[in-house]
Every structure is written in C-alpha cells, then in structure tokens.
Amino acid sequence: MWKAIAFYLVSGIIVESLIADPADGTLEVLLRTVMAFTSIATLLLAIRKWHYFGQLFTAIFICENFIMTLAIGAEVLDLVMVMEHYEHREEVSMGLAAFLVVWYISIISYIFRQMFSFRMYISIIAAFSYFVLTYGLPMLFMDI
C-alpha cells in the first residue's frame, strides 16, 4: 500500500508540475491523497467494513497510478503537439483528459461493485462522488 501511495505522489507531482506551478501541484496532490484516505475511511466506516481498508486503498491507488501514468503520457503528447504546432492540439488534449476521467470512474466503480456487491448505479454514484471529493475539492481549495 505504501509503495502505491509513494508512486502516486511522485507521478501526481510530475503531472501537476507540468500543468501548473510545482509548489501548487505538490500541495494539490497531497490534498488529494488526504481526501482519498478520508473518503475511503468514511465509506468503510459507514458500511461497517473497516477490515477492507488496506485492500480497497491499494486497489484504488493502483488504479490511480495507472491513470496517472497515462496522464503523464498525455502531457508528453501535448508537449510534442505544442512543439509541432499541431492545429487541433486542444481538442486532442481535452478528448484524452475526458477519456481518462471516464475510464477512471469506470474502474473505481468496478472496484466498488466487486468489493461490496453494490448495484451498478450505486457503484457509479459512489465512484463519481469519490472522484469529486478527491479531485474536485482539492482543485476548488487551490483556486481559493
């Protein structure tokens, strides 16, 4: 679990540093990690399955790491498109970002569904809520 978190922190800081200021990016990644821990702990306490914490946290962070690795690739592709003056760079970048977000929510939803036997719509709502809590709130906090 700790190796997955360390990889997430390093890869997240790389991605955020490519997008914004390195100090802001580091703070945002740390806030996302705290929010992930808090969200998962709250969910497990609410459904009284605390004994799954290590397993769920590791599964989610392996997913996070996979998506973060793909996001680094997308950032590199964006840089190449900027250097080549590709005309539709923004559309390609936004399309890749949307694809990664949808794929991320799908994977987290699948993890919730398999681990807790949630119905599909409940797992999708839980995954979307998790996404908003772990990405939306830190981003909102950084904008303030």
PDB file of C-alpha atoms in Angstrom:
ATOM      1  CA  MET A   1       0.000   0.000   0.000  1.00  0.00           C
ATOM      2  CA  TRP A   2       2.765   2.464   0.901  1.00  0.00           C
ATOM      3  CA  LYS A   3       4.621   1.827  -2.365  1.00  0.00           C
ATOM      4  CA  ALA A   4       1.434   2.575  -4.304  1.00  0.00           C
ATOM      5  CA  ILE A   5       0.988   5.822  -2.368  1.00  0.00           C
ATOM      6  CA  ALA A   6       4.618   6.831  -2.943  1.00  0.00           C
ATOM      7  CA  PHE A   7       4.306   6.177  -6.681  1.00  0.00           C
ATOM      8  CA  TYR A   8       1.061   8.155  -6.738  1.00  0.00           C
ATOM      9  CA  LEU A   9       2.659  11.117  -5.002  1.00  0.00           C
ATOM     10  CA  VAL A  10       5.657  11.173  -7.355  1.00  0.00           C
ATOM     11  CA  SER A  11       3.642  10.706 -10.554  1.00  0.00           C
ATOM     12  CA  GLY A  12       0.938  13.138  -9.396  1.00  0.00           C
ATOM     13  CA  ILE A  13       3.509  15.801  -8.620  1.00  0.00           C
ATOM     14  CA  ILE A  14       5.044  15.294 -12.079  1.00  0.00           C
ATOM     15  CA  VAL A  15       1.671  15.705 -13.810  1.00  0.00           C
ATOM     16  CA  GLU A  16       0.609  18.698 -11.739  1.00  0.00           C
ATOM     17  CA  SER A  17       4.025  20.346 -12.126  1.00  0.00           C
ATOM     18  CA  LEU A  18       3.674  20.086 -15.894  1.00  0.00           C
ATOM     19  CA  ILE A  19       0.280  21.772 -15.702  1.00  0.00           C
ATOM     20  CA  ALA A  20       0.875  24.414 -13.022  1.00  0.00           C
ATOM     21  CA  ASP A  21       3.408  25.682 -10.518  1.00  0.00           C
ATOM     22  CA  PRO A  22       5.355  22.816  -8.853  1.00  0.00           C
ATOM     23  CA  ALA A  23       4.569  24.059  -5.327  1.00  0.00           C
ATOM     24  CA  ASP A  24       0.850  24.326  -6.070  1.00  0.00           C
ATOM     25  CA  GLY A  25       0.910  20.948  -7.805  1.00  0.00           C
ATOM     26  CA  THR A  26       2.592  19.295  -4.834  1.00  0.00           C
ATOM     27  CA  LEU A  27       0.070  20.776  -2.414  1.00  0.00           C
ATOM     28  CA  GLU A  28      -2.841  19.689  -4.604  1.00  0.00           C
ATOM     29  CA  VAL A  29      -1.530  16.104  -4.825  1.00  0.00           C
ATOM     30  CA  LEU A  30      -1.089  15.991  -1.049  1.00  0.00           C
ATOM     31  CA  LEU A  31      -4.638  17.286  -0.571  1.00  0.00           C
ATOM     32  CA  ARG A  32      -5.958  14.644  -2.997  1.00  0.00           C
ATOM     33  CA  THR A  33      -4.154  11.931  -1.030  1.00  0.00           C
ATOM     34  CA  VAL A  34      -5.662  13.149   2.252  1.00  0.00           C
ATOM     35  CA  MET A  35      -9.115  13.355   0.650  1.00  0.00           C
ATOM     36  CA  ALA A  36      -8.732   9.830  -0.775  1.00  0.00           C
ATOM     37  CA  PHE A  37      -7.801   8.478   2.650  1.00  0.00           C
ATOM     38  CA  THR A  38     -10.689  10.342   4.295  1.00  0.00           C
ATOM     39  CA  SER A  39     -13.243   9.332   1.645  1.00  0.00           C
ATOM     40  CA  ILE A  40     -12.310   5.661   1.728  1.00  0.00           C
ATOM     41  CA  ALA A  41     -12.214   5.590   5.529  1.00  0.00           C
ATOM     42  CA  THR A  42     -15.629   7.295   5.743  1.00  0.00           C
ATOM     43  CA  LEU A  43     -17.171   4.875   3.235  1.00  0.00           C
ATOM     44  CA  LEU A  44     -15.808   1.845   5.052  1.00  0.00           C
ATOM     45  CA  LEU A  45     -16.925   3.134   8.441  1.00  0.00           C
ATOM     46  CA  ALA A  46     -20.397   3.900   7.067  1.00  0.00           C
ATOM     47  CA  ILE A  47     -20.869   0.396   5.659  1.00  0.00           C
ATOM     48  CA  ARG A  48     -19.032  -1.194   8.610  1.00  0.00           C
ATOM     49  CA  LYS A  49     -16.346  -2.939   6.586  1.00  0.00           C
ATOM     50  CA  TRP A  50     -13.229  -1.295   8.012  1.00  0.00           C
ATOM     51  CA  HIS A  51     -11.262  -4.556   7.640  1.00  0.00           C
ATOM     52  CA  TYR A  52     -11.190  -3.944   3.859  1.00  0.00           C
ATOM     53  CA  PHE A  53      -9.300  -0.667   4.198  1.00  0.00           C
ATOM     54  CA  GLY A  54      -5.857  -1.887   3.072  1.00  0.00           C
ATOM     55  CA  GLN A  55      -7.268  -3.899   0.208  1.00  0.00           C
ATOM     56  CA  LEU A  56      -9.564  -1.115  -1.055  1.00  0.00           C
ATOM     57  CA  PHE A  57      -6.985   1.635  -0.619  1.00  0.00           C
ATOM     58  CA  THR A  58      -4.377  -0.403  -2.524  1.00  0.00           C
ATOM     59  CA  ALA A  59      -6.801  -1.270  -5.333  1.00  0.00           C
ATOM     60  CA  ILE A  60      -7.853   2.341  -5.766  1.00  0.00           C
ATOM     61  CA  PHE A  61      -4.303   3.652  -5.689  1.00  0.00           C
ATOM     62  CA  ILE A  62      -3.114   1.067  -8.220  1.00  0.00           C
ATOM     63  CA  CYS A  63      -5.893   2.395 -10.469  1.00  0.00           C
ATOM     64  CA  GLU A  64      -4.817   5.962  -9.680  1.00  0.00           C
ATOM     65  CA  ASN A  65      -1.223   5.084 -10.570  1.00  0.00           C
ATOM     66  CA  PHE A  66      -2.224   3.529 -13.876  1.00  0.00           C
ATOM     67  CA  ILE A  67      -4.308   6.555 -14.832  1.00  0.00           C
ATOM     68  CA  MET A  68      -1.547   8.926 -13.644  1.00  0.00           C
ATOM     69  CA  THR A  69       0.973   7.100 -15.830  1.00  0.00           C
ATOM     70  CA  LEU A  70      -1.346   7.536 -18.804  1.00  0.00           C
ATOM     71  CA  ALA A  71      -1.797  11.211 -17.849  1.00  0.00           C
ATOM     72  CA  ILE A  72       1.977  11.691 -17.932  1.00  0.00           C
ATOM     73  CA  GLY A  73       1.943  10.201 -21.436  1.00  0.00           C
ATOM     74  CA  ALA A  74      -0.883  12.562 -22.399  1.00  0.00           C
ATOM     75  CA  GLU A  75       1.104  15.533 -21.087  1.00  0.00           C
ATOM     76  CA  VAL A  76       4.140  14.462 -23.102  1.00  0.00           C
ATOM     77  CA  LEU A  77       1.937  14.103 -26.188  1.00  0.00           C
ATOM     78  CA  ASP A  78       0.563  17.595 -25.548  1.00  0.00           C
ATOM     79  CA  LEU A  79       4.094  18.974 -25.318  1.00  0.00           C
ATOM     80  CA  VAL A  80       5.023  17.304 -28.612  1.00  0.00           C
ATOM     81  CA  MET A  81       1.891  18.712 -30.261  1.00  0.00           C
ATOM     82  CA  VAL A  82       2.772  22.206 -28.993  1.00  0.00           C
ATOM     83  CA  MET A  83       6.298  21.921 -30.364  1.00  0.00           C
ATOM     84  CA  GLU A  84       4.966  20.677 -33.714  1.00  0.00           C
ATOM     85  CA  HIS A  85       2.300  23.423 -33.800  1.00  0.00           C
ATOM     86  CA  TYR A  86      -0.457  20.838 -34.229  1.00  0.00           C
ATOM     87  CA  GLU A  87      -3.639  22.696 -35.150  1.00  0.00           C
ATOM     88  CA  HIS A  88      -6.100  20.589 -33.113  1.00  0.00           C
ATOM     89  CA  ARG A  89      -3.930  20.161 -30.017  1.00  0.00           C
ATOM     90  CA  GLU A  90      -6.570  21.428 -27.573  1.00  0.00           C
ATOM     91  CA  GLU A  91      -9.269  19.103 -28.898  1.00  0.00           C
ATOM     92  CA  VAL A  92      -6.951  16.099 -28.678  1.00  0.00           C
ATOM     93  CA  SER A  93      -5.804  17.012 -25.168  1.00  0.00           C
ATOM     94  CA  MET A  94      -9.341  17.605 -23.899  1.00  0.00           C
ATOM     95  CA  GLY A  95     -10.526  14.375 -25.511  1.00  0.00           C
ATOM     96  CA  LEU A  96      -7.742  12.396 -23.835  1.00  0.00           C
ATOM     97  CA  ALA A  97      -8.498  14.043 -20.487  1.00  0.00           C
ATOM     98  CA  ALA A  98     -12.220  13.249 -20.757  1.00  0.00           C
ATOM     99  CA  PHE A  99     -11.429   9.662 -21.745  1.00  0.00           C
ATOM    100  CA  LEU A 100      -9.106   9.228 -18.751  1.00  0.00           C
ATOM    101  CA  VAL A 101     -11.699  10.655 -16.342  1.00  0.00           C
ATOM    102  CA  VAL A 102     -14.470   8.383 -17.652  1.00  0.00           C
ATOM    103  CA  TRP A 103     -12.149   5.378 -17.583  1.00  0.00           C
ATOM    104  CA  TYR A 104     -11.038   6.258 -14.033  1.00  0.00           C
ATOM    105  CA  ILE A 105     -14.628   6.494 -12.794  1.00  0.00           C
ATOM    106  CA  SER A 106     -15.426   3.201 -14.537  1.00  0.00           C
ATOM    107  CA  ILE A 107     -12.531   1.393 -12.860  1.00  0.00           C
ATOM    108  CA  ILE A 108     -13.332   2.792  -9.407  1.00  0.00           C
ATOM    109  CA  SER A 109     -16.978   1.862  -9.946  1.00  0.00           C
ATOM    110  CA  TYR A 110     -15.929  -1.684 -10.859  1.00  0.00           C
ATOM    111  CA  ILE A 111     -13.771  -1.917  -7.724  1.00  0.00           C
ATOM    112  CA  PHE A 112     -16.682  -0.809  -5.523  1.00  0.00           C
ATOM    113  CA  ARG A 113     -19.070  -3.163  -7.271  1.00  0.00           C
ATOM    114  CA  GLN A 114     -16.802  -6.183  -6.941  1.00  0.00           C
ATOM    115  CA  MET A 115     -15.661  -5.490  -3.407  1.00  0.00           C
ATOM    116  CA  PHE A 116     -19.012  -4.611  -1.848  1.00  0.00           C
ATOM    117  CA  SER A 117     -21.532  -6.168  -4.261  1.00  0.00           C
ATOM    118  CA  PHE A 118     -23.103  -2.764  -4.883  1.00  0.00           C
ATOM    119  CA  ARG A 119     -25.632  -2.430  -7.663  1.00  0.00           C
ATOM    120  CA  MET A 120     -24.222  -0.813 -10.777  1.00  0.00           C
ATOM    121  CA  TYR A 121     -25.875   2.572 -10.330  1.00  0.00           C
ATOM    122  CA  ILE A 122     -24.777   2.764  -6.681  1.00  0.00           C
ATOM    123  CA  SER A 123     -21.187   1.917  -7.582  1.00  0.00           C
ATOM    124  CA  ILE A 124     -21.206   4.562 -10.342  1.00  0.00           C
ATOM    125  CA  ILE A 125     -22.603   7.174  -7.950  1.00  0.00           C
ATOM    126  CA  ALA A 126     -20.034   6.188  -5.303  1.00  0.00           C
ATOM    127  CA  ALA A 127     -17.192   6.340  -7.849  1.00  0.00           C
ATOM    128  CA  PHE A 128     -18.335   9.717  -9.159  1.00  0.00           C
ATOM    129  CA  SER A 129     -18.650  11.019  -5.600  1.00  0.00           C
ATOM    130  CA  TYR A 130     -15.181   9.726  -4.807  1.00  0.00           C
ATOM    131  CA  PHE A 131     -13.838  11.486  -7.920  1.00  0.00           C
ATOM    132  CA  VAL A 132     -15.478  14.785  -6.941  1.00  0.00           C
ATOM    133  CA  LEU A 133     -14.188  14.524  -3.379  1.00  0.00           C
ATOM    134  CA  THR A 134     -10.620  13.587  -4.285  1.00  0.00           C
ATOM    135  CA  TYR A 135     -10.144  15.791  -7.339  1.00  0.00           C
ATOM    136  CA  GLY A 136     -12.819  18.471  -7.175  1.00  0.00           C
ATOM    137  CA  LEU A 137     -12.424  19.648  -3.586  1.00  0.00           C
ATOM    138  CA  PRO A 138      -8.610  19.986  -3.669  1.00  0.00           C
ATOM    139  CA  MET A 139      -8.873  21.795  -7.012  1.00  0.00           C
ATOM    140  CA  LEU A 140     -11.511  24.121  -5.551  1.00  0.00           C
ATOM    141  CA  PHE A 141      -9.340  24.691  -2.478  1.00  0.00           C
ATOM    142  CA  MET A 142      -6.369  25.581  -4.697  1.00  0.00           C
ATOM    143  CA  ASP A 143      -8.465  28.108  -6.616  1.00  0.00           C
ATOM    144  CA  ILE A 144      -9.450  29.945  -3.439  1.00  0.00           C
TER     145      ILE A 144
END
